[in-house]
Short mmCIF file of C-alpha atoms and ligand atoms in Angstrom, two decimals:
data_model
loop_
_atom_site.label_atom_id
_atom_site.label_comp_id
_atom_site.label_asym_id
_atom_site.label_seq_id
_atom_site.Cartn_x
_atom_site.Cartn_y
_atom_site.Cartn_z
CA UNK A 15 0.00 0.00 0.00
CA UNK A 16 1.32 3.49 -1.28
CA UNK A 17 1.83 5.86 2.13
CA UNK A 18 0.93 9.22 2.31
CA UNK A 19 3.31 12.11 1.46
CA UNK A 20 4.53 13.69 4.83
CA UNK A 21 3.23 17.38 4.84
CA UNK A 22 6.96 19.13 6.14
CA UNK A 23 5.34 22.62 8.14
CA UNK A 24 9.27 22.92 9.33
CA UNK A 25 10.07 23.89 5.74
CA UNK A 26 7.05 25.32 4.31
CA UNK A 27 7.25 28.19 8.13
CA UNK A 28 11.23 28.45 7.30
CA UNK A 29 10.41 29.71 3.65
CA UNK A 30 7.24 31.80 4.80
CA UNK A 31 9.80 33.46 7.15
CA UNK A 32 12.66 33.89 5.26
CA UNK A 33 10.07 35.93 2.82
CA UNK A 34 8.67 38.08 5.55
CA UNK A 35 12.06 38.76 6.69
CA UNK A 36 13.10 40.09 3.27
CA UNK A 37 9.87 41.99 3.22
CA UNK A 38 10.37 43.49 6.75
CA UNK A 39 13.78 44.19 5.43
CA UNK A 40 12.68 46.33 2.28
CA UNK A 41 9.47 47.85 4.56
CA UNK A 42 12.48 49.02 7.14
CA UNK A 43 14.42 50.59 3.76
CA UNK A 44 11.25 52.22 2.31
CA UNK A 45 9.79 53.70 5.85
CA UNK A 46 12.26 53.29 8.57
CA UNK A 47 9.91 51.66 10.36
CA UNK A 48 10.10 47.89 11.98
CA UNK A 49 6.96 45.78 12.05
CA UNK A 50 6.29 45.85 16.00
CA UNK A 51 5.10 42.63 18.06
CA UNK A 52 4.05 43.48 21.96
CA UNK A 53 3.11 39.54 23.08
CA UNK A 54 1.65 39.50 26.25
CA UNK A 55 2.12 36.47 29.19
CA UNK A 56 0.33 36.43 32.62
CA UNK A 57 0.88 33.90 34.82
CA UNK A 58 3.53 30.73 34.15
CA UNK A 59 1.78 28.36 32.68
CA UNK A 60 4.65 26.27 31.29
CA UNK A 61 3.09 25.70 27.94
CA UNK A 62 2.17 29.02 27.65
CA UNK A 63 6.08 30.39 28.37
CA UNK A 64 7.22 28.02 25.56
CA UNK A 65 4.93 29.50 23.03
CA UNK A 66 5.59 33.29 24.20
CA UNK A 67 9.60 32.99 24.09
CA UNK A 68 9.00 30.75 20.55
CA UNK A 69 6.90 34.41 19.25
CA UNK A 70 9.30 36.55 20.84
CA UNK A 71 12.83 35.02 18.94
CA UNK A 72 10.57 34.70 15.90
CA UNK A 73 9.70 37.92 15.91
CA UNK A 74 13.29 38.96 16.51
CA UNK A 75 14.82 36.66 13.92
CA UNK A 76 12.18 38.03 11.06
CA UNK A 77 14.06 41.54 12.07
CA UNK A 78 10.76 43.18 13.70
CA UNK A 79 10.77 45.45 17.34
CA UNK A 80 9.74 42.73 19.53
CA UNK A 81 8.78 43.48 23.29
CA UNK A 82 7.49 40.78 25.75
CA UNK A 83 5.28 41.60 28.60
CA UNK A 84 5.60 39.00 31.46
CA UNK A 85 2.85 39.42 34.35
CA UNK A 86 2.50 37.80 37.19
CA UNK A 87 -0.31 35.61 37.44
CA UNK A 88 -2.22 37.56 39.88
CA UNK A 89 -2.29 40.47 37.95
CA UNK A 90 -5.56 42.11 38.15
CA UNK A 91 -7.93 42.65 35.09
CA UNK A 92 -7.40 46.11 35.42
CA UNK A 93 -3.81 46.26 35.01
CA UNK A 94 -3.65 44.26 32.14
CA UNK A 95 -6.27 46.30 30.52
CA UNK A 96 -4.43 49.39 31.04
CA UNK A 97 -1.48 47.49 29.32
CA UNK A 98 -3.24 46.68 26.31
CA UNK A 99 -4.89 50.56 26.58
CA UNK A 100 -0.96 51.51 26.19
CA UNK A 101 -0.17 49.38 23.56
CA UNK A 102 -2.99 50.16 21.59
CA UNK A 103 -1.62 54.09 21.86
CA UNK A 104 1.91 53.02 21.18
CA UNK A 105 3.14 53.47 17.17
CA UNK A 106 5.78 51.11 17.59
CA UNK A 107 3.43 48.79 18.05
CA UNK A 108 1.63 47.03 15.16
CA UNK A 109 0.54 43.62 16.71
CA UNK A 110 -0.75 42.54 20.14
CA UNK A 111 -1.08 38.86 21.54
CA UNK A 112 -2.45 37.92 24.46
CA UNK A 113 -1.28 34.35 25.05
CA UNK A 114 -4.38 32.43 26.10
CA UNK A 115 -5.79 30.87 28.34
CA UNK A 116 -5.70 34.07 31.15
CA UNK A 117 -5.74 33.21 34.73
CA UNK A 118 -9.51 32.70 35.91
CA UNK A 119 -10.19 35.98 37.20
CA UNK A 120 -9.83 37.66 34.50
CA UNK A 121 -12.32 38.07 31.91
CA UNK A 122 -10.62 36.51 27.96
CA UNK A 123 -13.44 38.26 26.09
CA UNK A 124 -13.14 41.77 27.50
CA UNK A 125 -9.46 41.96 27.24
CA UNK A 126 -9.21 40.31 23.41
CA UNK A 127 -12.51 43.09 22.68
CA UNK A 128 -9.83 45.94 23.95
CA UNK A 129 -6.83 45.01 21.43
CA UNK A 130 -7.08 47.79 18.37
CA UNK A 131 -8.68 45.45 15.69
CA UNK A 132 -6.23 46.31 13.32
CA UNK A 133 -3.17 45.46 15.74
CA UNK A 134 -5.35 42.13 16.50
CA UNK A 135 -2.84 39.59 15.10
CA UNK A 136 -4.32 36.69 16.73
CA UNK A 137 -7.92 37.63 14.68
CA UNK A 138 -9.64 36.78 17.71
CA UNK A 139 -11.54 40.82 17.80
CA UNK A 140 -15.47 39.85 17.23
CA UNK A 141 -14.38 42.75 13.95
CA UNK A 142 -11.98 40.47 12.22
CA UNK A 143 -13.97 37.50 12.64
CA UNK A 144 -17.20 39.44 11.44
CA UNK A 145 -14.77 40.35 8.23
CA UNK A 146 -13.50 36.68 7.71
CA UNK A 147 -17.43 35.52 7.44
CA UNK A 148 -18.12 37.78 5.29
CA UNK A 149 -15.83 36.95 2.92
CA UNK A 150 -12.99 40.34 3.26
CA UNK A 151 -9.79 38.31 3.86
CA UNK A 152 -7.96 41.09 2.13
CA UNK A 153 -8.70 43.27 5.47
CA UNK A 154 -9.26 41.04 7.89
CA UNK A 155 -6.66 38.92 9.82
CA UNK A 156 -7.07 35.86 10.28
CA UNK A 157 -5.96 33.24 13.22
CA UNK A 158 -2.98 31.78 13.08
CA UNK A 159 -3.29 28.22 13.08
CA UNK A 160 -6.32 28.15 10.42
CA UNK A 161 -3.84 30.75 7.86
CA UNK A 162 -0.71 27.83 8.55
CA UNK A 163 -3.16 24.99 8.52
CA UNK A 164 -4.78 26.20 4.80
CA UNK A 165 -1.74 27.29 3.51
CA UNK A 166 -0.15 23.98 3.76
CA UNK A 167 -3.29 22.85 1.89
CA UNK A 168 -2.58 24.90 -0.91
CA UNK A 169 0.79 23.78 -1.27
CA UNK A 170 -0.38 20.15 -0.99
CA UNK A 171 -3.01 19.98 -3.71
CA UNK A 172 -1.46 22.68 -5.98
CA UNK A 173 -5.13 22.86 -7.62
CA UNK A 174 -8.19 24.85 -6.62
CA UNK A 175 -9.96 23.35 -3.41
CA UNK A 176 -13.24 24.60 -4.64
CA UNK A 177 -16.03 21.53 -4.86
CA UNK A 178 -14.20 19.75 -2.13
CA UNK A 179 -15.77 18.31 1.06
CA UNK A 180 -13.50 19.84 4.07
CA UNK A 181 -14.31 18.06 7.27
CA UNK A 182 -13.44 20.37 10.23
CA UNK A 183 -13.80 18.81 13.92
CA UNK A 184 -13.95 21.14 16.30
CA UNK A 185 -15.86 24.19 16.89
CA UNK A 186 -13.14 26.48 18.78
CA UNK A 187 -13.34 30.32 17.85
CA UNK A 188 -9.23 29.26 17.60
CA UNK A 189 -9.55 27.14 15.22
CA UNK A 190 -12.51 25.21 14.12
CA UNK A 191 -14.83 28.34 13.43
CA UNK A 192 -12.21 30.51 12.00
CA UNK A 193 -10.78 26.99 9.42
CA UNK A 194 -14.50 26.31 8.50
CA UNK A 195 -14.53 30.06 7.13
CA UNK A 196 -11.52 29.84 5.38
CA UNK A 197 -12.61 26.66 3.82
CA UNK A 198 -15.76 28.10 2.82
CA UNK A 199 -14.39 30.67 1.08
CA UNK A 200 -12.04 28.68 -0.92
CA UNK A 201 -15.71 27.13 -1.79
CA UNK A 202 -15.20 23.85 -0.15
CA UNK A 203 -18.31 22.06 0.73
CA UNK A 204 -17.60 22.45 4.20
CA UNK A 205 -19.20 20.16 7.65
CA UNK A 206 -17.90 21.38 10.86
CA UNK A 207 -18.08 18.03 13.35
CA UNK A 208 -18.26 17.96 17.38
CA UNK A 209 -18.21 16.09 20.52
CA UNK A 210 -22.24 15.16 19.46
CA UNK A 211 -22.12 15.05 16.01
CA UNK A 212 -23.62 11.39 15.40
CA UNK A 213 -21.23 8.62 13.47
CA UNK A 214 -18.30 10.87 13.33
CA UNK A 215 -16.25 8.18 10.92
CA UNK A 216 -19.31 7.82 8.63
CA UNK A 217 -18.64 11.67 8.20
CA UNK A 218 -15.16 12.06 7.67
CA UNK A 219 -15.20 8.95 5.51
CA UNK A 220 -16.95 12.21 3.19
CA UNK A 221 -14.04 13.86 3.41
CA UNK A 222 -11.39 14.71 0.54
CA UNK A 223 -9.78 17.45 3.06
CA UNK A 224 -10.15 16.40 6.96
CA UNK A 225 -8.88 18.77 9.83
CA UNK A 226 -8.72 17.28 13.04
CA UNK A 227 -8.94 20.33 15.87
CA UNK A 228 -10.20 18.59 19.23
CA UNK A 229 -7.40 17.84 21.26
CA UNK A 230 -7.90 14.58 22.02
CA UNK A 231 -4.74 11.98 21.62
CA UNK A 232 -5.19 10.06 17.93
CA UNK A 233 -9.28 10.10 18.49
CA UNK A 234 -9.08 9.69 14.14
CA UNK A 235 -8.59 6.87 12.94
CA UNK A 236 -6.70 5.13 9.98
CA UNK A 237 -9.98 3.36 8.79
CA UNK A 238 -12.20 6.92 8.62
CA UNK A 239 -10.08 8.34 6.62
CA UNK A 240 -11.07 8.21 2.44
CA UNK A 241 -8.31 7.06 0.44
CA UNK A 242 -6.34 9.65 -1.10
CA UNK A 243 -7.37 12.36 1.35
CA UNK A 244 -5.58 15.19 2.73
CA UNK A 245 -5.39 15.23 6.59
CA UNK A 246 -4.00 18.48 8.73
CA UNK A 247 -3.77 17.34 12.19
CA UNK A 248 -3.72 20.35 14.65
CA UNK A 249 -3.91 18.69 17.46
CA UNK A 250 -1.18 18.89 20.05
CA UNK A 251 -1.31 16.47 22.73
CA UNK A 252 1.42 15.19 25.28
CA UNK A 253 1.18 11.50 26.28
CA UNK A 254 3.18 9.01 28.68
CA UNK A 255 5.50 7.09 26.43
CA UNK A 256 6.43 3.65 27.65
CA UNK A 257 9.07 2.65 25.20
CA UNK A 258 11.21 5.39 26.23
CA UNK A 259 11.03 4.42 29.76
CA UNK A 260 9.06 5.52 33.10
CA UNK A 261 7.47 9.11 32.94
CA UNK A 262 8.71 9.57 29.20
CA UNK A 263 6.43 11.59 27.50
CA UNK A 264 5.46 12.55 23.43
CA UNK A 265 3.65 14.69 21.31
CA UNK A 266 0.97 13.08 19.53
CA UNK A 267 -1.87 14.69 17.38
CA UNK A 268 -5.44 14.36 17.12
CA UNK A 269 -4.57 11.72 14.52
CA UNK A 270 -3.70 7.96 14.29
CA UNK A 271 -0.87 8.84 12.57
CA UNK A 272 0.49 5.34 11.55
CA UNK A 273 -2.70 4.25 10.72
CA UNK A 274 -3.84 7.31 8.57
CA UNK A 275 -0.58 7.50 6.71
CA UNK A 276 -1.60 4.32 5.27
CA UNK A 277 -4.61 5.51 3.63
CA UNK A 278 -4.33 9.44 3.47
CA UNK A 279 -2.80 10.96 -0.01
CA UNK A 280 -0.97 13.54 2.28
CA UNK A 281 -1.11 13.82 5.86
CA UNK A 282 0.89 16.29 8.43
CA UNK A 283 3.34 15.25 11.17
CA UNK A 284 3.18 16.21 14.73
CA UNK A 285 5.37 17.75 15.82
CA UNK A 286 6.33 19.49 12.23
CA UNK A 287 3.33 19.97 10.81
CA UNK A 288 0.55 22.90 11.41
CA UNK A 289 2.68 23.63 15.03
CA UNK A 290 5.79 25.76 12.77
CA UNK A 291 3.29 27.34 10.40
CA UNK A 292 0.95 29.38 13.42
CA UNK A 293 4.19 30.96 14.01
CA UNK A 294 5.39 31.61 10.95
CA UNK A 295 1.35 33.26 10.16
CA UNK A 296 1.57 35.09 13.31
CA UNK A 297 4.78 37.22 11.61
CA UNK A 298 3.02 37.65 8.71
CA UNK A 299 -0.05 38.69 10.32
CA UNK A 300 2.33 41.17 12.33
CA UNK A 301 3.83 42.30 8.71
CA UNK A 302 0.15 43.16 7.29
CA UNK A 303 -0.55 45.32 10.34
CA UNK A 304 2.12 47.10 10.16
CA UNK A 305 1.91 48.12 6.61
CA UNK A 306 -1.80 48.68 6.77
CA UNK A 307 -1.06 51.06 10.03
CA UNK A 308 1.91 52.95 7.93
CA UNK A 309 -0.61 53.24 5.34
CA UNK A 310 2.18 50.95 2.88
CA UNK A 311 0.44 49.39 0.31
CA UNK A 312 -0.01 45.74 0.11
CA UNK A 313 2.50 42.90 -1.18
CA UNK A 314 1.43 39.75 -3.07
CA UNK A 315 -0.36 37.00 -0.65
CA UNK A 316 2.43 34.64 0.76
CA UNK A 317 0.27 31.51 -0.10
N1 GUN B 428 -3.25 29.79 23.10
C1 GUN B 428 -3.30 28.71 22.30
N2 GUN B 428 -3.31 29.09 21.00
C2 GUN B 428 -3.26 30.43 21.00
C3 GUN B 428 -3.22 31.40 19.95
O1 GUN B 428 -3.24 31.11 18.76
N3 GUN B 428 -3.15 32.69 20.36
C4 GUN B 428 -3.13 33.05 21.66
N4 GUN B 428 -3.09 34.34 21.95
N5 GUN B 428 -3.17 32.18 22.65
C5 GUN B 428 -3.23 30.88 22.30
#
């Protein structure tokens, strides 16, 4: 039986950002101005201070002003609402993150409805999601995750994904929501599937394009997936890993990997698949921002 072709996100994110780094380069000649990335930690979830430092050397290595905010994790709502209040006011400033999830006491909604929609970089401002459903990419910006994971599509299948079925499962405003959107507007016939949608395999059997967004450890299996399909596995999931002794762990994804490679026509490690790409979107999405806020006009899409 033919296996799948690996989907490598490593290389696809390493060209995306060697591209945004010439662009940054050419926008610093043309303006004197450096795209500017304020990222935004409270508390220490470990996790959480992976992803942050991972945005923050990005940032730097793409050649943009890059400032990390690290609170403490009993900050109050207040202070970090005046933060974002000051970096909404500060011109060096193009993008804002606010790594997610915030400590309990403080409200996610309120704080991501205070970021500047057009310094929103995660696309998480009810205003860029309103402009992704309706169909204006070209002002928008869009999450992360769903950018990297349909950009790697495009690479993949080289042809038009219009007239495809897309299965999405999940229904996160992260991921799920915003994918199913971008699917939809690449005019992919598109199902988004949950925790109680009824005979799950039966409906990604359907599926020429399946993206698997539900964070549970390889819940897809090999035998639901059509042959010849493409399969973007988002999920990141650490799991104890007997063979490599007593409280090894590894990264797994929302996909039997093993079993789907068998049967996909392309199909995206973890780790090295959708994980480099978010990153690499996130620059880009800082890149856009800034040239939209310097009033620049726009380059050619990256993907
Ligand atoms: N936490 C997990 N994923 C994300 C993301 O894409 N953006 C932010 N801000 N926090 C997250």
């Amino acid at each position: 039986m033919s296996k799948a072709n690996l989907i490598d996100g490593k290389a696809v994110a390493a060209s995306v950002r060697s591209e945004i780094t010439a662009r940054a380069a050419r926008l610093l000649a043309e303006t004197g101005k450096r795209p500017g990335l304020a990222v935004v930690l409270v508390g220490e979830d470990p996790a959480s201070q992976v992803y942050v430092r991972n945005k923050d050397r990005a940032a730097e290595a793409c050649g943009f002003h890059s400032v990390k905010h690290t609170l403490a994790a009993d900050t109050s709502e207040a202070s970090l609402l005046a933060l974002v209040t000051q970096l909404n006011e500060d011109d060096a400033i193009h993008g804002i993150l606010v790594q997610l999830p915030l400590p309990g006491h403080i409200d996610e909604t309120k704080v991501l409805r205070l970021i500047r929609p057009e310094k929103d970089v995660d696309g998480f401002h009810p205003v860029n999601v309103g402009l992704l459903a309706t169909g204006a990419r070209d002002t928008a910006l869009v999450p992360c995750t769903p950018a990297g994971s349909l950009a790697l599509l495009k690479r993949t299948l080289q042809t038009p994904l219009a007239g495809l079925n897309a299965v999405v499962i999940g229904r996160s405003n992260i991921v799920g929501k915003p994918m199913a959107a971008l699917l939809l507007a690449e005019s992919c016939t598109v199902t988004i599937a949950h925790s109680r949608t009824k005979d799950l395999p039966e409906v990604v059997r359907g599926a020429d394009i399946v993206v698997a967004a539900v964070g549970r450890p390889e819940m897809v299996r090999g035998s639901w997936i059509k042959p010849g399909a493409t399969v973007i596995d988002v999920g990141i999931n650490r799991v104890p890993d007997p063979a490599k002794g007593e409280g090894a762990t590894k990264l797994v994804g929302d996909v039997a990997f093993a079993e789907a490679a068998e049967v996909a026509g392309a199909i995206t490690p973890v780790p090295g698949g959708v994980g480099p790409m978010t990153i690499a979107m996130l620059m880009a999405n800082t890149l856009t921002a800034a040239r939209r806020q310097l009033g620049v006009a726009p380059e050619p899409e990256l993907f």
